[in-house]
Amino acid sequence: MTGVPAELRQVVDELKAEVAALHAELPRNNLVVWTAGNVSARVPGADLLVIKPSGVSYDDLTPEAMVVCDFEANLVEGERNPSSDTAAHAYVYAHMPEVGGVVHTHSDYATAWAARREPIPCVLTMIGDEFGGEIPVGPFALIGDDSIGRGIVETLRSSRSPAVLMANHGPFTIGASARAAVKAAVMVEDVARTVHLARQLGEPVPIPQADIDRLFDRYQNIYGQGSAQ
């Protein structure tokens, strides 16, 4: 463990505070139970990430509790073992340089779709807006190495979606920032629930691809007050 370079001290401390605060959004939005789930953020200008420690209560996730790892999932700074999903997060950062944040949850409805290994179809304007089409399913992979990360990257490289339902596991989301990845995690659970409810009434009607493209372009490039959607 070599430690964080002095020139990155301030940015790492700021990211620790941000990542700790964003973890609170997961139980607040009913996306996790007990100690499951994790949020990470890329450290700009270095092959490092900030993530929560493994198996620690959300009430105890202070900025000081956050750990720093390199892109080989080695601990660089911190007193506790990093999240068991650190290797997956690290692989995503190493192979998708545009990604600044990664989130994993076991949220009920999205995970139910993952258990069925079924993509969430684009039958709502919100899905077109945020995900640009169906929310895809990634391959089954076991926790412990970068297998999950490889599946995330392979799946999302061919999709506009910032979310992937890893088969028999649950959703992973990415974003230009950790906050954007958390937003995607909240939204994937919301649409997973709504589409499930719609299917209880009958088969939902897909949105034509041309309309999906228009929805996605408007939401990504016009909606809101700039970068904060």
mmCIF file of N, CA and C in Angstrom, residues 44 46 63 86 113 120 133 157 179 194 196 205 223:
data_model
loop_
_atom_site.group_PDB
_atom_site.id
_atom_site.type_symbol
_atom_site.label_atom_id
_atom_site.label_comp_id
_atom_site.label_asym_id
_atom_site.label_seq_id
_atom_site.Cartn_x
_atom_site.Cartn_y
_atom_site.Cartn_z
ATOM 1 N N PRO A 44 -9.781 11.739 -10.552
ATOM 2 C CA PRO A 44 -9.267 12.312 -11.803
ATOM 3 C C PRO A 44 -7.741 12.392 -11.795
ATOM 4 N N ALA A 46 -5.566 9.975 -12.026
ATOM 5 C CA ALA A 46 -4.835 8.847 -11.441
ATOM 6 C C ALA A 46 -5.645 7.578 -11.624
ATOM 7 N N PRO A 63 -16.948 10.005 5.622
ATOM 8 C CA PRO A 63 -15.842 10.210 4.677
ATOM 9 C C PRO A 63 -14.565 9.494 5.105
ATOM 10 N N THR A 86 -15.130 -4.315 -5.555
ATOM 11 C CA THR A 86 -14.120 -3.356 -5.994
ATOM 12 C C THR A 86 -13.476 -3.760 -7.315
ATOM 13 N N TRP A 113 -35.839 -8.572 -12.493
ATOM 14 C CA TRP A 113 -35.612 -8.711 -13.940
ATOM 15 C C TRP A 113 -34.291 -9.435 -14.193
ATOM 16 N N ILE A 120 -35.161 -4.998 -19.693
ATOM 17 C CA ILE A 120 -36.341 -4.163 -19.486
ATOM 18 C C ILE A 120 -36.613 -3.434 -20.794
ATOM 19 N N GLY A 133 -32.972 3.226 -24.825
ATOM 20 C CA GLY A 133 -33.407 1.945 -25.363
ATOM 21 C C GLY A 133 -33.616 0.973 -24.229
ATOM 22 N N ARG A 157 -20.697 -1.422 -23.666
ATOM 23 C CA ARG A 157 -20.012 -0.863 -24.838
ATOM 24 C C ARG A 157 -20.884 -0.876 -26.081
ATOM 25 N N ARG A 179 -22.486 10.833 -8.828
ATOM 26 C CA ARG A 179 -23.876 11.280 -8.670
ATOM 27 C C ARG A 179 -24.728 10.830 -9.854
ATOM 28 N N THR A 194 -42.300 -0.008 -12.653
ATOM 29 C CA THR A 194 -43.434 0.432 -13.468
ATOM 30 C C THR A 194 -43.720 -0.543 -14.602
ATOM 31 N N HIS A 196 -42.971 -3.705 -14.656
ATOM 32 C CA HIS A 196 -43.544 -4.903 -14.032
ATOM 33 C C HIS A 196 -45.042 -4.721 -13.800
ATOM 34 N N VAL A 205 -46.607 -1.660 -24.693
ATOM 35 C CA VAL A 205 -46.392 -1.341 -26.106
ATOM 36 C C VAL A 205 -45.027 -0.675 -26.273
ATOM 37 N N TYR A 223 -32.702 18.989 -22.037
ATOM 38 C CA TYR A 223 -33.445 19.027 -20.772
ATOM 39 C C TYR A 223 -32.594 19.558 -19.627
#
